[in-house]
Tab-separated table of C-alpha atoms in Angstrom:
chain	number	residue	atom	x	y	z
A	288	MET	CA	0.000	0.000	0.000
A	289	ILE	CA	1.263	3.415	-0.913
A	290	ASP	CA	0.416	6.486	1.144
A	291	ARG	CA	-2.081	8.757	-0.568
A	292	ASP	CA	0.469	11.596	-0.795
A	293	HIS	CA	2.924	9.400	-2.700
A	294	ARG	CA	0.675	7.655	-5.208
A	295	ARG	CA	1.097	8.043	-8.974
A	296	LYS	CA	4.878	8.285	-8.637
A	297	GLY	CA	5.694	4.721	-9.696
A	298	TYR	CA	6.475	3.383	-6.222
A	299	GLY	CA	3.769	0.706	-6.324
A	300	ARG	CA	4.882	-0.565	-9.730
A	301	ALA	CA	8.529	-0.609	-8.635
A	302	ALA	CA	7.653	-2.465	-5.439
A	303	MET	CA	5.594	-5.058	-7.337
A	304	ARG	CA	8.413	-5.594	-9.830
A	305	GLU	CA	10.810	-6.224	-6.944
A	306	VAL	CA	8.392	-8.654	-5.263
A	307	ILE	CA	7.918	-10.520	-8.551
A	308	ALA	CA	11.696	-10.694	-9.100
A	309	ARG	CA	12.197	-12.127	-5.626
A	310	LEU	CA	9.421	-14.661	-6.100
A	311	ARG	CA	10.905	-15.721	-9.459
A	312	ALA	CA	14.134	-16.469	-7.585
A	313	THR	CA	12.283	-18.577	-5.015
A	314	PRO	CA	12.398	-22.303	-5.700
A	315	ASP	CA	9.031	-23.982	-6.183
A	316	CYS	CA	7.028	-20.768	-6.704
A	317	PRO	CA	5.108	-21.405	-9.924
A	318	ASP	CA	2.430	-18.721	-9.525
A	319	VAL	CA	1.694	-15.459	-7.767
A	320	LEU	CA	-1.915	-14.786	-6.771
A	321	ILE	CA	-3.174	-11.347	-5.853
A	322	GLY	CA	-6.549	-9.991	-4.873
A	323	TYR	CA	-7.967	-6.521	-5.321
A	324	GLU	CA	-11.323	-4.794	-5.005
A	325	PRO	CA	-13.394	-5.305	-8.172
A	326	ASP	CA	-13.989	-1.566	-8.607
A	327	ASN	CA	-10.271	-0.693	-8.346
A	328	ALA	CA	-9.519	-0.021	-12.015
A	329	VAL	CA	-6.060	1.361	-11.208
A	330	ALA	CA	-4.989	-1.876	-9.487
A	331	ALA	CA	-6.534	-3.991	-12.247
A	332	ARG	CA	-4.573	-2.082	-14.896
A	333	LEU	CA	-1.306	-2.225	-12.924
A	334	TYR	CA	-1.493	-5.975	-12.369
A	335	ARG	CA	-2.524	-6.623	-15.980
A	336	GLU	CA	0.459	-4.562	-17.194
A	337	LEU	CA	2.741	-6.610	-14.925
A	338	GLY	CA	1.512	-9.822	-16.544
A	339	PHE	CA	-1.245	-10.948	-14.173
A	340	GLU	CA	-4.352	-12.530	-15.672
A	341	GLU	CA	-7.701	-12.194	-13.943
A	342	ILE	CA	-8.979	-15.604	-12.855
A	343	GLY	CA	-12.283	-14.650	-11.252
A	344	PRO	CA	-13.860	-13.610	-7.994
A	345	ALA	CA	-12.621	-14.779	-4.600
A	346	PRO	CA	-15.191	-16.107	-2.110
A	347	TRP	CA	-14.601	-12.978	0.006
A	348	GLY	CA	-15.451	-10.627	-2.875
A	349	GLU	CA	-12.115	-9.506	-4.280
A	350	THR	CA	-11.042	-10.128	-7.853
A	351	LEU	CA	-8.226	-12.672	-8.092
A	352	ALA	CA	-5.420	-12.455	-10.619
A	353	CYS	CA	-2.561	-14.867	-11.290
A	354	LEU	CA	0.938	-14.398	-12.642
A	355	LYS	CA	2.468	-17.631	-13.968
A	356	LEU	CA	6.180	-17.612	-13.204
A	357	GLY	CA	6.854	-20.830	-15.077
A	358	VAL	CA	8.759	-22.487	-12.245
A	359	VAL	CA	8.268	-26.231	-12.131
A	360	GLY	CA	8.718	-27.708	-8.673
């Protein structure tokens, strides 16, 4: 989460790229799942641009998206 005063400066994207890079380096991590509020178009666009694909609604109401890292465990 990025503080309201510091949004739209690229910090969230940079942080997600770093998280993804670290997860790619983690053995046996084939996928990354993330959830976000269905009406959060900014989050949906960010995750889509980072390679996540929407997979549907979570039982608790968020939209789930998955990034396939291609690691085979």
